Amino acid sequence: MAAEKNKQFDPTSVLHEIEEKFEMFQILNEDGKIVNKESDPKLSDEDLTELMERMVYTRILDQRSIALNRQGRLGFYAPTAGQEASQLASHFALEKDDFILPGYRDVPQLIFHGLPLHMAFLWSRGHFLGSEIPEGLNIFPPQIIIGAQYVQAAGVALGFQKRGTKSVVMTYTGDGGTSQGDFYEGLNFAGAFRSPAIFVVQNNQFAISTPREVQTAAKTLAQKGIAAGIPSILVDGMDPLAVYAATKDARERAVNGEGPTLIETMCYRYGPHTMAGDDPTRYRTSDIDNEWEKRDPIVRFRTYLEGKKLWNEEKENEVIERAKQEIKDAIKQADQAPKQKVTDFLKIMYAGDMPYNLQEQFDIYTEKESK
Amino acid sequence: MAQLTMIQAITDAMRTELKNDENVLVFGEDVGKNGGVFRATEGLQKEFGEERVFDTPLAESGIGGLAIGLALTGYRPVMELQFFGFLFEVMDSVSGQAARMSFRSAGKLKAPITIRSPFGGGVATPEMHADSLEGLVAAQPGLKVVIPSTPYDAKGLLISAIKDDNPVIFLEHMKLYRSFRQEVPEEEYTIPLGKADVKREGTDLSIITYGAMVQESLKAAEALEKDGHSVEVVDLRTIQPLDVETIIASVEKTNRAIVVQEAQRQAGIAANVVSEIMERAVLSLEAPVLRVTAPDTIYPFAQGENTWLPKADDIVATAKKVLEF
C-alpha cells in the first residue's frame, strides 16, 4: 500500500491541511448579527448608512437595467443582484486615487468611483462616449477578455510602486476566470514584484452554465494565491462587513509595501449571466436560488442597521426613489448622445497624427457623412 | 559617429531614450543583469539601475499586461519578447488590448508601448524562433509595425517608436544583428515611422522589400545590373502603415515591380503592397507585380533553411520574369 510506504511524505494530507486553513471569514451572519466582534471594521454610523445606500441603489439599478434592457433601451448588461456586498463593500475600502480594473459585471464599482451613470448606460449600448473616461478618474473600461484585467493590474500596481504613491489597484474576476492563464500570471507577477494589488475573485458559483466545481478540483479559489506565494482569504461575499474588512486589510498591507492579496468572495448572482439570452433555469434549480436568497446581503445588513437605529423603511424608499429618478435622468442624457460616425472612430484610433490609410478613409467618410 | 552593428545601434537607441525620458522602462526575460540573450540591453541595467531596466518572470502574457498597466500609470514601456515566435502567448495583450487602448477609451487612454522582438531565419535557431509573423500584427488596427534593415535605420526608428504615443512592434532580424557595421550618429535622431527608404535608385524595375530581404535584394540588383538592368530597391522600414507615396512614385518611374518578403506566400504583407499598386498605379504597369516569398509550409527544420528561405537568386529569377514579360 502506497500510503503505508510514504508515511513521511503524504501529498494528500498536505493538500487537506492547506484546504482546511481557508475557513470562511464572516462578520455579519444571515440574521444580521455580529458573529466576529474582534474583526468588526467599526465603520462610523455615517459610513454604515452610506454603504447601505449604495447597495440598495445598486439593487434598484440592476432591476431597472434589466427592465431597460428588455425594452431595448440598454444593450449588453450583466446582472449584479446578489453581489452588492462583494462589489460595493470591497470598493468602499478604496480611496479616490486607487485604480480599478473591472470585469464586465463590475459597472457599479465604476459608478461609485465616479463614472457618470449615463456613461455606464452608453457603454452598455455600445457608444464610444461611454468610455471617454473623465480626467483624473482612475478606472479602465469594463474588461471583456476574462483574465486580461489581472495581468494589467499587475502592471498598474508596479507603476504605483515605482511612482511611490500610496495607492493600490483593485481588479475583479469571477470563479470561471480563475481558470485562465492570465489570472495566474497576474497574481504571480504582482507577487514577484511585491506590488500593491488587490485581486478579487467573485465566486458567484456559476460561469454562465458551468458550476464552479467544473473549473477546478481545488476546494477553494482563495487557495490559488498559494501558487503565487501571496496572502489569500476566503470571505463571505454576502456579508458587507467581512468584504469591507478583508479589502481594507489588503489595502493597508499593499500600501505598506507588503504586496498583493487575493480575496475570494463567496456570493451569488440571482439573475442570468447576461441579458443576451442566457436562461439560468437550464442549469440552476429554484432550491439553490432560495438558499442563496436567505443569505441576501441587503437583508442582513438592513436587519443589522435597523438594530442600530440607522435604517428604516422611509430611508430605504428615499434611496429607491432617488435611484429611479437618477436612472431616468441618465437614460435621457444617454439618449441625447450624438449618433456615432465612422469619422469619430477614425479620430480615436491613434494618439497623434492619423496614419495615411486612416487619413484617406477619413476624407472618404467625411464626404459620405456630409451628404 | 561610430561604426556600429545593428544590435549596438539598438542598444544605443534604448540608452539614448532611457537618458532622455525618465518614464522609459526596459523589461523582459533576461534583459537586466544578463543584458539580453543577444546583448541588446547590455550594460543598461548597470547604467540606469534595476528600477528602469529589469527582468520579469517567464510569461509573455504577463509581460504584455505589465506594459499596459505601466502605461496606465504614465510610463513608456519598452518590453522585449525574447523571440517573436512566442507572440502567440501574448497576442491578447498586443492585439486585444494595447492596440485598442486609445479607441476603447475614446482617446482618453494611450499605450505608448514599444514591443521589441527578434525574428528571422538563416541562423539555424530551434523551432518557433525565426518565424516571420509580422503579417499577423500588421493586420491589427491600432498597431504600427517597424522592421529595420540597417544599423542607422534601427536607431532612428527605435527612438521614434519609443517616442510614439501608440503601440509599436519593432522587429529585429537576427541575421542582421551583427552581419555588418555602419556609421551611426552618437546623438539622438529620429526617422519618421511610416516612411520607406530608397536604398538603391534605378529605372527599370522596383524591388519593394523589408528586413533581411533588403540585403538580398541589393545583391540581386547588383547581379541584374551586370545584365544591363537598372533596379530600384525600396526598403519599406515600416510595414504598417505602408509608405504608399514612395512605393507608387517608384512604380510610376520604373513601370515594373516585384515584392520580396521572407515570410510564406500566404503570410507577410506582400499581398497588401501588390493591392496598393494595383489600385493606384495599374496604368503605369507594363507587367504584373510578382512576389518572392517562402513556400506555404511551417517554418523549416534548421537544416532545411538554406533551401527554403528566399534569396538573391530567387529575386533575380522573378525580376527577370517581370523584366521579360
XYZ file of C-alpha atoms in Angstrom:
696
model
C 0.000 0.000 0.000
C 1.447 3.270 -1.160
C 0.150 5.190 1.830
C 1.996 2.831 4.178
C 5.268 3.240 2.308
C 5.151 7.013 2.154
C 4.320 7.966 5.681
C 6.986 10.659 5.747
C 5.501 12.416 2.791
C 1.776 12.214 2.189
C 0.691 14.696 -0.504
C -2.989 14.075 0.173
C -2.757 15.158 3.758
C -0.656 18.180 2.784
C -3.461 19.217 0.434
C -6.142 18.690 3.059
C -4.200 20.600 5.665
C -3.942 23.557 3.315
C -7.590 23.418 2.355
C -8.688 23.334 5.990
C -6.840 26.597 6.576
C -9.182 28.506 4.244
C -12.127 28.996 6.538
C -14.854 31.397 5.539
C -14.307 34.839 7.031
C -17.598 36.266 8.237
C -18.558 39.155 10.499
C -22.267 39.573 9.967
C -24.330 36.402 9.808
C -27.513 35.793 7.826
C -29.625 37.095 10.720
C -27.780 40.417 10.754
C -25.842 39.600 13.917
C -22.161 40.307 14.505
C -20.523 36.924 14.953
C -16.915 38.038 14.866
C -16.532 41.063 17.115
C -12.767 41.349 17.001
C -12.807 41.674 13.204
C -15.616 44.248 13.084
C -14.211 47.120 10.994
C -16.149 49.530 13.257
C -17.360 51.772 10.483
C -18.879 55.082 11.560
C -22.669 55.385 11.524
C -22.335 57.609 8.501
C -20.236 55.080 6.605
C -22.556 52.219 7.501
C -25.532 54.164 6.166
C -23.654 55.239 3.060
C -22.675 51.645 2.275
C -26.285 50.506 2.708
C -27.462 53.297 0.423
C -25.013 52.212 -2.273
C -26.136 48.598 -2.007
C -29.830 49.457 -2.216
C -29.147 51.865 -5.069
C -27.287 49.150 -6.948
C -30.093 46.623 -6.447
C -32.503 49.136 -7.982
C -30.015 49.894 -10.748
C -29.928 46.183 -11.518
C -33.727 45.864 -11.592
C -34.092 48.945 -13.785
C -31.210 47.891 -16.071
C -32.854 44.519 -16.688
C -36.168 46.249 -17.459
C -34.496 48.825 -19.710
C -32.613 46.060 -21.492
C -35.880 44.220 -22.117
C -37.352 47.412 -23.546
C -34.370 47.684 -25.850
C -33.192 50.857 -24.142
C -29.968 49.234 -22.945
C -27.635 46.817 -24.711
C -25.122 44.487 -23.114
C -25.924 44.002 -19.450
C -24.540 41.564 -16.871
C -26.873 41.403 -13.827
C -25.411 42.211 -10.412
C -28.204 41.380 -7.914
C -26.793 39.304 -5.062
C -23.275 40.666 -5.437
C -23.839 44.059 -3.802
C -21.702 43.289 -0.749
C -18.961 41.770 -2.843
C -18.876 44.672 -5.294
C -19.657 47.716 -3.178
C -18.201 46.854 0.212
C -14.896 45.972 -1.482
C -14.985 49.242 -3.387
C -15.900 51.098 -0.185
C -12.453 50.251 1.197
C -10.714 52.073 -1.662
C -9.519 55.662 -1.861
C -10.213 58.072 -4.696
C -6.734 57.677 -6.244
C -6.853 53.892 -6.267
C -7.228 52.304 -9.680
C -9.987 49.885 -10.673
C -9.678 47.347 -13.475
C -13.193 45.947 -13.654
C -14.620 42.905 -15.355
C -17.764 43.255 -17.443
C -20.032 42.723 -14.425
C -18.286 45.373 -12.331
C -20.000 48.523 -13.520
C -21.411 49.513 -10.066
C -17.899 49.935 -8.645
C -17.050 52.297 -11.506
C -20.164 54.359 -10.873
C -19.331 54.806 -7.203
C -15.719 55.573 -8.100
C -17.037 58.466 -10.186
C -18.211 57.264 -13.601
C -21.348 59.227 -14.527
C -24.367 56.917 -14.774
C -25.295 57.984 -18.285
C -21.813 56.915 -19.425
C -22.355 53.466 -17.937
C -25.553 53.288 -19.970
C -23.749 54.431 -23.112
C -21.156 51.722 -22.520
C -23.988 49.182 -22.277
C -25.465 50.409 -25.548
C -22.128 50.368 -27.322
C -21.286 54.041 -27.713
C -17.728 55.323 -27.544
C -18.708 58.257 -25.322
C -19.486 55.725 -22.579
C -15.768 55.034 -22.285
C -14.489 58.591 -22.553
C -13.127 58.360 -19.037
C -13.257 61.701 -17.178
C -9.901 63.285 -16.331
C -8.483 62.045 -13.023
C -10.865 59.092 -12.706
C -8.661 56.044 -12.181
C -10.582 53.362 -13.979
C -10.377 51.201 -17.065
C -13.500 50.446 -19.103
C -15.076 47.058 -18.206
C -12.856 44.264 -19.493
C -14.485 41.710 -21.765
C -11.481 39.375 -22.114
C -11.629 37.343 -18.931
C -8.269 37.456 -17.164
C -6.746 40.372 -19.102
C -7.563 42.753 -16.254
C -5.450 40.612 -13.914
C -2.158 40.919 -15.811
C -2.860 44.597 -16.404
C -3.487 45.107 -12.694
C -0.015 43.737 -12.002
C 1.298 46.478 -14.301
C -0.673 49.300 -12.708
C 0.456 48.084 -9.287
C 4.091 48.128 -10.391
C 3.553 51.619 -11.796
C 2.202 52.873 -8.448
C 5.069 51.187 -6.658
C 7.638 52.870 -8.923
C 5.921 56.240 -8.537
C 5.971 55.789 -4.792
C 2.292 56.703 -4.495
C 0.278 55.275 -1.635
C -2.322 53.879 -3.988
C -3.453 50.400 -4.883
C -5.051 48.782 -7.882
C -8.067 46.543 -7.443
C -9.306 44.140 -10.074
C -12.178 41.696 -10.229
C -12.898 38.444 -11.961
C -15.353 35.598 -11.469
C -14.972 31.957 -10.455
C -14.637 30.821 -14.069
C -11.931 33.428 -14.635
C -9.627 31.686 -12.152
C -9.048 29.002 -14.778
C -7.387 31.468 -17.145
C -3.628 31.693 -17.559
C -3.746 35.462 -17.172
C -5.357 35.011 -13.762
C -2.353 33.095 -12.535
C 0.198 35.289 -14.324
C -1.359 38.417 -12.834
C -1.146 37.099 -9.270
C 2.329 35.749 -9.829
C 3.749 38.952 -11.344
C 2.298 41.116 -8.575
C 3.695 38.659 -6.053
C 7.155 38.571 -7.626
C 7.322 42.396 -7.663
C 5.547 42.714 -4.282
C 3.379 45.383 -5.802
C 0.209 46.909 -4.350
C -2.635 44.987 -5.987
C -5.857 43.537 -4.649
C -7.236 40.670 -6.710
C -10.886 39.920 -6.061
C -12.497 36.693 -7.218
C -16.241 36.982 -7.054
C -17.230 33.372 -6.813
C -20.885 33.595 -7.820
C -20.995 29.793 -8.244
C -21.510 29.712 -11.995
C -19.580 30.702 -15.107
C -22.583 31.012 -17.409
C -23.891 27.425 -17.009
C -20.715 25.822 -15.716
C -20.671 25.264 -11.947
C -17.584 26.231 -10.056
C -16.731 22.551 -9.349
C -16.123 22.039 -13.059
C -13.459 24.794 -13.080
C -11.105 23.162 -10.615
C -10.628 20.394 -8.097
C -9.341 22.988 -5.634
C -11.620 23.190 -2.616
C -11.432 26.979 -2.507
C -10.428 29.553 -5.090
C -8.645 31.586 -2.433
C -6.027 28.850 -2.075
C -4.898 29.579 -5.627
C -2.982 32.504 -4.142
C -0.595 29.966 -2.633
C 0.729 29.193 -6.122
C 1.835 32.824 -6.366
C 3.042 32.944 -2.772
C 0.642 35.702 -1.839
C -1.764 36.058 1.111
C -5.292 34.962 0.315
C -8.595 34.962 2.103
C -11.990 33.361 1.617
C -14.746 35.777 2.559
C -18.497 35.533 2.890
C -19.298 37.625 -0.162
C -22.859 38.215 1.040
C -21.514 39.937 4.171
C -20.677 43.607 3.558
C -18.681 43.980 6.776
C -16.474 40.959 6.090
C -15.837 42.029 2.493
C -15.016 45.540 3.634
C -12.713 44.383 6.429
C -10.838 41.963 4.174
C -10.338 44.586 1.470
C -9.345 47.295 3.923
C -6.773 44.960 5.408
C -5.439 44.036 1.958
C -5.217 47.698 1.017
C -3.307 48.547 4.157
C -0.748 45.818 3.581
C -0.433 46.830 -0.058
C 0.329 50.489 0.638
C 2.766 49.399 3.344
C 4.796 47.579 0.727
C 3.709 44.091 1.721
C 2.457 43.139 -1.727
C -0.777 41.860 -3.197
C -3.682 39.874 -1.757
C -6.201 37.515 -3.308
C -9.740 37.758 -1.953
C -12.374 35.182 -2.828
C -15.874 36.454 -2.147
C -18.410 33.648 -1.923
C -21.519 35.161 -3.449
C -24.301 34.568 -5.943
C -25.921 36.157 -8.939
C -29.678 35.891 -8.770
C -30.101 36.852 -12.402
C -28.832 35.310 -15.622
C -25.201 35.529 -16.722
C -26.057 38.356 -19.093
C -29.225 39.610 -20.730
C -28.122 38.174 -24.064
C -30.374 35.134 -23.902
C -28.903 33.176 -21.001
C -31.563 31.123 -19.205
C -30.455 30.068 -15.715
C -33.340 27.597 -15.284
C -31.383 25.310 -17.638
C -28.649 24.852 -15.063
C -29.970 26.070 -11.709
C -32.837 24.944 -9.529
C -35.087 27.301 -7.588
C -33.848 25.494 -4.461
C -30.371 26.895 -4.974
C -31.813 30.340 -5.667
C -33.897 30.227 -2.479
C -30.958 29.002 -0.455
C -28.857 31.981 -1.521
C -31.660 34.495 -1.179
C -31.698 33.674 2.521
C -28.152 34.981 2.666
C -29.011 38.209 0.826
C -26.527 40.959 1.685
C -29.141 43.706 1.728
C -31.492 41.778 4.016
C -28.847 41.014 6.619
C -27.319 44.497 6.512
C -30.777 46.046 6.816
C -31.510 43.968 9.915
C -28.155 44.966 11.394
C -28.628 48.676 10.707
C -32.237 48.681 11.890
C -30.987 47.203 15.142
C -28.629 50.162 15.433
C -31.478 52.572 14.557
C -29.542 53.638 11.468
C -32.039 52.429 8.899
C -35.773 52.300 8.311
C -38.287 51.855 5.541
C -38.539 55.563 4.917
C -34.792 55.855 4.347
C -34.811 52.893 2.038
C -37.688 54.319 -0.003
C -35.839 57.606 -0.284
C -32.853 55.800 -1.807
C -35.090 53.799 -4.117
C -36.860 56.917 -5.367
C -33.580 58.776 -5.806
C -32.112 55.834 -7.727
C -35.130 55.613 -10.016
C -35.060 59.337 -10.721
C -31.312 59.398 -11.406
C -31.609 56.369 -13.675
C -34.415 58.076 -15.595
C -32.345 61.243 -15.979
C -29.261 59.289 -17.000
C -31.131 57.345 -19.669
C -32.451 60.639 -21.021
C -28.951 62.024 -21.053
C -27.693 58.915 -22.824
C -30.430 59.322 -25.430
C -29.024 62.741 -26.238
C -25.611 61.401 -27.225
C -24.961 62.110 -30.899
C -25.024 59.180 -33.302
C -21.614 57.673 -33.862
C -19.923 58.344 -37.169
C -17.123 56.443 -38.855
C -15.059 59.639 -38.718
C -15.439 59.572 -34.901
C -13.977 56.071 -34.867
C -11.115 57.034 -37.181
C -10.259 60.016 -34.969
C -9.830 57.959 -31.801
C -7.767 55.131 -33.314
C -4.337 56.627 -32.734
C -2.858 59.231 -30.432
C -1.360 61.971 -32.594
C -1.481 62.084 -36.383
C -3.548 59.590 -38.353
C -1.559 57.118 -40.456
C -2.046 57.652 -44.223
C -4.623 54.866 -44.574
C -6.859 56.334 -41.880
C -6.422 59.851 -43.257
C -7.540 58.619 -46.669
C -10.551 56.858 -45.192
C -11.297 59.896 -43.057
C -11.605 62.015 -46.192
C -13.842 59.429 -47.879
C -16.173 59.152 -44.883
C -16.218 62.888 -44.258
C -17.632 63.293 -47.727
C -20.083 60.434 -47.261
C -21.276 61.906 -43.959
C -21.735 65.376 -45.461
C -24.401 64.076 -47.867
C 29.971 58.948 -35.418
C 30.827 55.363 -34.757
C 30.796 52.152 -36.757
C 28.053 50.088 -35.158
C 26.350 46.780 -35.789
C 22.546 46.800 -35.765
C 22.418 45.332 -32.279
C 24.749 48.052 -30.999
C 22.600 50.684 -32.666
C 19.530 49.220 -30.941
C 21.244 49.318 -27.540
C 22.318 52.870 -28.278
C 18.730 53.889 -29.065
C 17.461 52.462 -25.769
C 20.320 54.111 -23.872
C 19.509 57.433 -25.511
C 15.829 57.260 -24.567
C 16.451 55.933 -21.046
C 18.633 59.011 -20.611
C 16.231 61.483 -22.225
C 12.957 60.356 -20.673
C 12.682 59.077 -17.120
C 9.390 57.372 -17.976
C 11.102 54.925 -20.312
C 11.337 51.440 -18.763
C 13.029 48.436 -20.363
C 11.963 44.958 -19.262
C 11.544 41.361 -20.326
C 13.065 37.937 -19.816
C 16.813 38.202 -19.080
C 17.179 41.793 -20.233
C 18.572 43.033 -16.903
C 21.768 41.705 -15.417
C 22.300 39.386 -18.362
C 21.963 42.193 -20.900
C 19.579 40.187 -23.061
C 20.053 36.906 -24.886
C 21.500 38.873 -27.827
C 23.145 41.582 -25.680
C 20.649 44.153 -26.936
C 20.304 45.584 -23.420
C 23.959 45.110 -22.486
C 25.058 47.500 -19.734
C 21.705 49.282 -19.489
C 20.762 47.976 -16.054
C 24.197 48.874 -14.724
C 23.884 52.387 -16.098
C 20.236 53.109 -15.234
C 19.507 50.790 -12.314
C 17.078 47.990 -11.595
C 14.171 50.401 -11.361
C 14.478 51.273 -15.051
C 15.810 48.058 -16.626
C 14.554 44.830 -15.098
C 13.882 41.138 -15.537
C 10.429 39.619 -15.391
C 9.010 36.183 -14.682
C 8.905 33.894 -17.713
C 5.426 34.655 -19.035
C 4.874 36.647 -22.210
C 1.225 37.378 -21.493
C 2.158 38.750 -18.083
C 4.836 40.936 -19.681
C 2.237 42.360 -22.064
C -0.168 43.060 -19.199
C 2.672 44.625 -17.228
C 3.398 47.002 -20.121
C -0.251 48.032 -20.386
C -0.564 48.627 -16.644
C 2.675 50.629 -16.577
C 1.399 52.706 -19.499
C -1.766 53.418 -17.490
C 0.437 54.954 -14.793
C 2.285 57.198 -17.245
C 5.325 55.103 -18.174
C 6.738 54.398 -21.638
C 7.357 50.670 -21.557
C 9.893 49.126 -23.915
C 9.122 45.436 -23.458
C 11.025 42.610 -25.046
C 9.624 39.329 -26.341
C 12.623 37.037 -26.422
C 11.599 35.620 -29.828
C 8.654 36.724 -31.907
C 7.510 33.115 -32.304
C 6.352 33.497 -28.694
C 3.895 36.199 -29.799
C 1.022 33.744 -29.578
C 1.322 33.725 -25.773
C 0.781 37.485 -25.664
C -1.488 38.023 -28.656
C -4.334 39.287 -26.484
C -2.200 41.910 -24.730
C -0.853 43.054 -28.106
C -3.870 42.908 -30.418
C -6.760 42.563 -27.985
C -5.601 45.207 -25.520
C -2.707 47.587 -26.308
C -3.796 48.123 -29.920
C -7.286 49.109 -28.777
C -6.352 51.325 -25.843
C -6.993 54.685 -27.488
C -10.106 53.525 -29.339
C -11.824 51.762 -26.454
C -11.328 54.809 -24.210
C -12.493 57.294 -26.838
C -8.943 58.638 -26.997
C -8.578 59.162 -23.244
C -6.062 56.394 -22.544
C -2.956 55.644 -24.516
C -0.450 52.837 -24.794
C 2.969 54.292 -25.676
C 4.427 50.796 -25.660
C 7.311 49.566 -27.794
C 7.483 45.810 -28.241
C 10.966 44.756 -29.327
C 11.405 41.253 -30.604
C 13.945 39.295 -32.652
C 12.844 37.091 -35.541
C 14.121 35.878 -38.879
C 15.919 32.951 -40.433
C 19.349 31.959 -41.561
C 20.914 31.355 -38.169
C 19.708 27.790 -37.519
C 17.563 28.512 -34.491
C 15.293 25.890 -32.930
C 11.561 25.769 -33.563
C 9.383 28.922 -33.242
C 12.309 31.355 -33.092
C 12.676 32.531 -36.675
C 9.071 32.675 -37.938
C 8.054 35.842 -39.775
C 4.761 36.736 -38.083
C 4.678 40.434 -38.965
C 1.636 39.818 -41.156
C -0.423 38.943 -38.081
C 0.266 42.200 -36.288
C 0.143 44.273 -39.471
C -3.492 43.146 -39.788
C -4.427 44.605 -36.401
C -5.808 48.164 -36.440
C -4.171 50.265 -33.731
C -0.632 48.965 -34.124
C 2.356 50.213 -36.064
C 4.916 47.672 -37.237
C 8.549 48.575 -37.893
C 11.289 46.344 -39.357
C 14.714 47.959 -39.816
C 17.389 46.516 -42.077
C 20.418 48.667 -41.207
C 22.104 49.933 -38.032
C 21.356 53.566 -38.966
C 17.657 52.879 -39.565
C 17.406 50.719 -36.449
C 18.499 53.516 -34.116
C 16.417 56.274 -35.676
C 13.338 54.095 -35.983
C 13.597 52.679 -32.464
C 13.853 56.168 -30.990
C 10.760 57.166 -32.995
C 8.969 54.028 -31.825
C 9.728 54.777 -28.165
C 8.602 58.400 -28.582
C 5.380 57.372 -30.344
C 2.253 57.503 -28.170
C 0.877 54.368 -29.831
C 1.920 50.735 -29.507
C 4.714 49.947 -31.952
C 6.006 46.468 -32.774
C 9.726 46.708 -33.514
C 11.008 43.539 -35.162
C 14.728 42.867 -35.249
C 16.032 40.366 -37.774
C 18.515 38.055 -36.051
C 20.654 37.602 -39.136
C 21.113 41.370 -39.387
C 22.141 41.868 -35.755
C 25.868 41.574 -36.427
C 26.169 40.987 -40.170
C 27.652 44.412 -40.971
C 28.630 47.752 -39.478
C 27.535 51.226 -40.459
C 28.161 54.817 -39.399
C 25.621 55.702 -36.714
C 25.476 59.208 -35.180
C 26.040 59.341 -31.436
C 23.292 61.850 -30.718
C 19.537 61.356 -30.721
C 17.964 61.372 -34.172
C 14.659 60.058 -35.436
C 13.388 58.501 -38.630
C 9.650 59.003 -39.123
C 7.528 55.850 -38.816
C 5.613 55.045 -41.982
C 8.380 56.279 -44.278
C 10.153 53.961 -46.719
C 13.703 54.493 -47.929
C 15.059 54.028 -51.426
C 18.214 52.022 -50.757
C 19.250 51.975 -54.411
C 17.954 54.018 -57.301
C 17.032 52.502 -60.634
C 14.777 52.961 -63.642
C 13.766 49.518 -64.985
C 12.272 47.674 -62.016
C 11.262 48.369 -58.411
C 12.006 45.790 -55.754
C 9.865 46.535 -52.714
C 11.048 44.714 -49.635
C 11.941 44.807 -45.923
C 14.019 43.043 -43.262
C 16.780 40.660 -44.301
C 15.391 40.641 -47.832
C 16.718 44.191 -48.305
C 20.303 42.895 -48.369
C 19.298 40.016 -50.664
C 17.504 42.457 -52.947
C 20.565 44.717 -53.114
C 22.665 41.697 -54.071
C 20.102 40.776 -56.720
C 20.082 44.363 -58.019
C 23.819 44.227 -58.497
C 23.598 40.960 -60.416
C 20.814 42.386 -62.565
C 22.853 45.486 -63.287
C 25.558 43.299 -64.770
C 22.915 42.149 -67.249
C 22.075 45.748 -68.053
C 19.003 46.245 -65.819
C 18.717 49.317 -63.593
C 16.940 48.225 -60.410
C 15.493 50.369 -57.628
C 15.317 48.864 -54.122
C 12.682 50.302 -51.793
C 13.143 49.358 -48.135
C 9.714 49.743 -46.535
C 11.148 50.074 -42.969
C 7.594 50.385 -41.627
C 5.217 47.703 -42.883
C 2.147 49.136 -41.127
C 1.256 51.771 -42.176
C 2.844 51.413 -45.622
C 4.540 54.371 -47.293
C 2.251 54.246 -50.310
C 3.619 57.505 -51.693
C 7.183 56.221 -52.053
C 6.037 52.843 -53.384
C 3.824 54.406 -56.058
C 6.412 57.046 -57.041
C 8.925 54.264 -57.636
C 6.497 52.094 -59.619
C 5.411 55.053 -61.747
C 9.062 55.635 -62.605
C 10.081 52.031 -63.347
C 6.714 50.632 -64.538
C 7.610 47.190 -63.202
C 7.727 45.857 -59.659
C 8.247 42.811 -57.506
C 7.630 42.483 -53.785
C 10.080 40.436 -51.748
C 9.487 39.001 -48.291
C 10.972 36.241 -46.166
C 7.544 35.154 -44.887
C 5.445 32.491 -46.559
C 3.398 33.500 -49.587
C 0.117 33.380 -47.634
C 1.664 35.433 -44.785
C 3.729 38.614 -44.539
C 2.488 41.807 -46.190
C 3.498 41.393 -49.850
C -0.123 40.908 -50.912
C -1.002 44.289 -49.363
C 1.741 46.014 -51.341
C 0.572 44.384 -54.576
C -3.013 45.526 -53.876
C -1.947 49.102 -53.214
C -0.031 49.166 -56.511
C -2.977 47.651 -58.409
C -5.383 50.225 -57.004
C -3.151 53.231 -57.514
C -0.789 52.618 -60.413
C -2.222 49.921 -62.656
C -1.931 52.170 -65.703
C 1.810 52.531 -65.124
C 2.438 48.795 -65.126
C 3.967 47.004 -68.069
C 3.910 43.649 -66.318
C 2.134 42.035 -63.372
C 3.588 42.635 -59.912
C 5.106 39.324 -58.807
C 6.072 38.203 -55.333
C 9.148 36.462 -53.992
C 8.277 34.635 -50.789
C 8.905 31.469 -48.841
C 6.732 28.436 -49.596
C 3.482 27.956 -47.665
C 4.798 25.432 -45.167
C 5.584 25.752 -41.486
C 8.974 27.431 -40.959
C 11.551 24.729 -41.822
C 13.661 22.497 -39.604
C 17.034 24.233 -39.161
C 18.924 22.141 -41.702
C 16.314 22.928 -44.336
C 16.627 26.705 -44.022
C 19.015 27.149 -46.934
C 16.718 25.597 -49.490
C 13.564 27.149 -48.022
C 14.430 30.811 -47.410
C 14.137 33.183 -50.389
C 17.466 34.624 -51.512
C 19.144 36.789 -54.135
C 18.957 34.087 -56.851
C 15.182 33.771 -56.406
C 14.851 37.530 -56.595
C 16.913 37.670 -59.798
C 14.782 34.922 -61.373
C 11.480 36.649 -60.526
C 12.849 40.041 -61.568
C 13.752 38.607 -64.970
C 10.256 37.205 -65.412
C 8.862 40.678 -64.885
C 11.516 42.398 -66.987
C 10.958 39.966 -69.860
C 7.166 39.755 -69.536
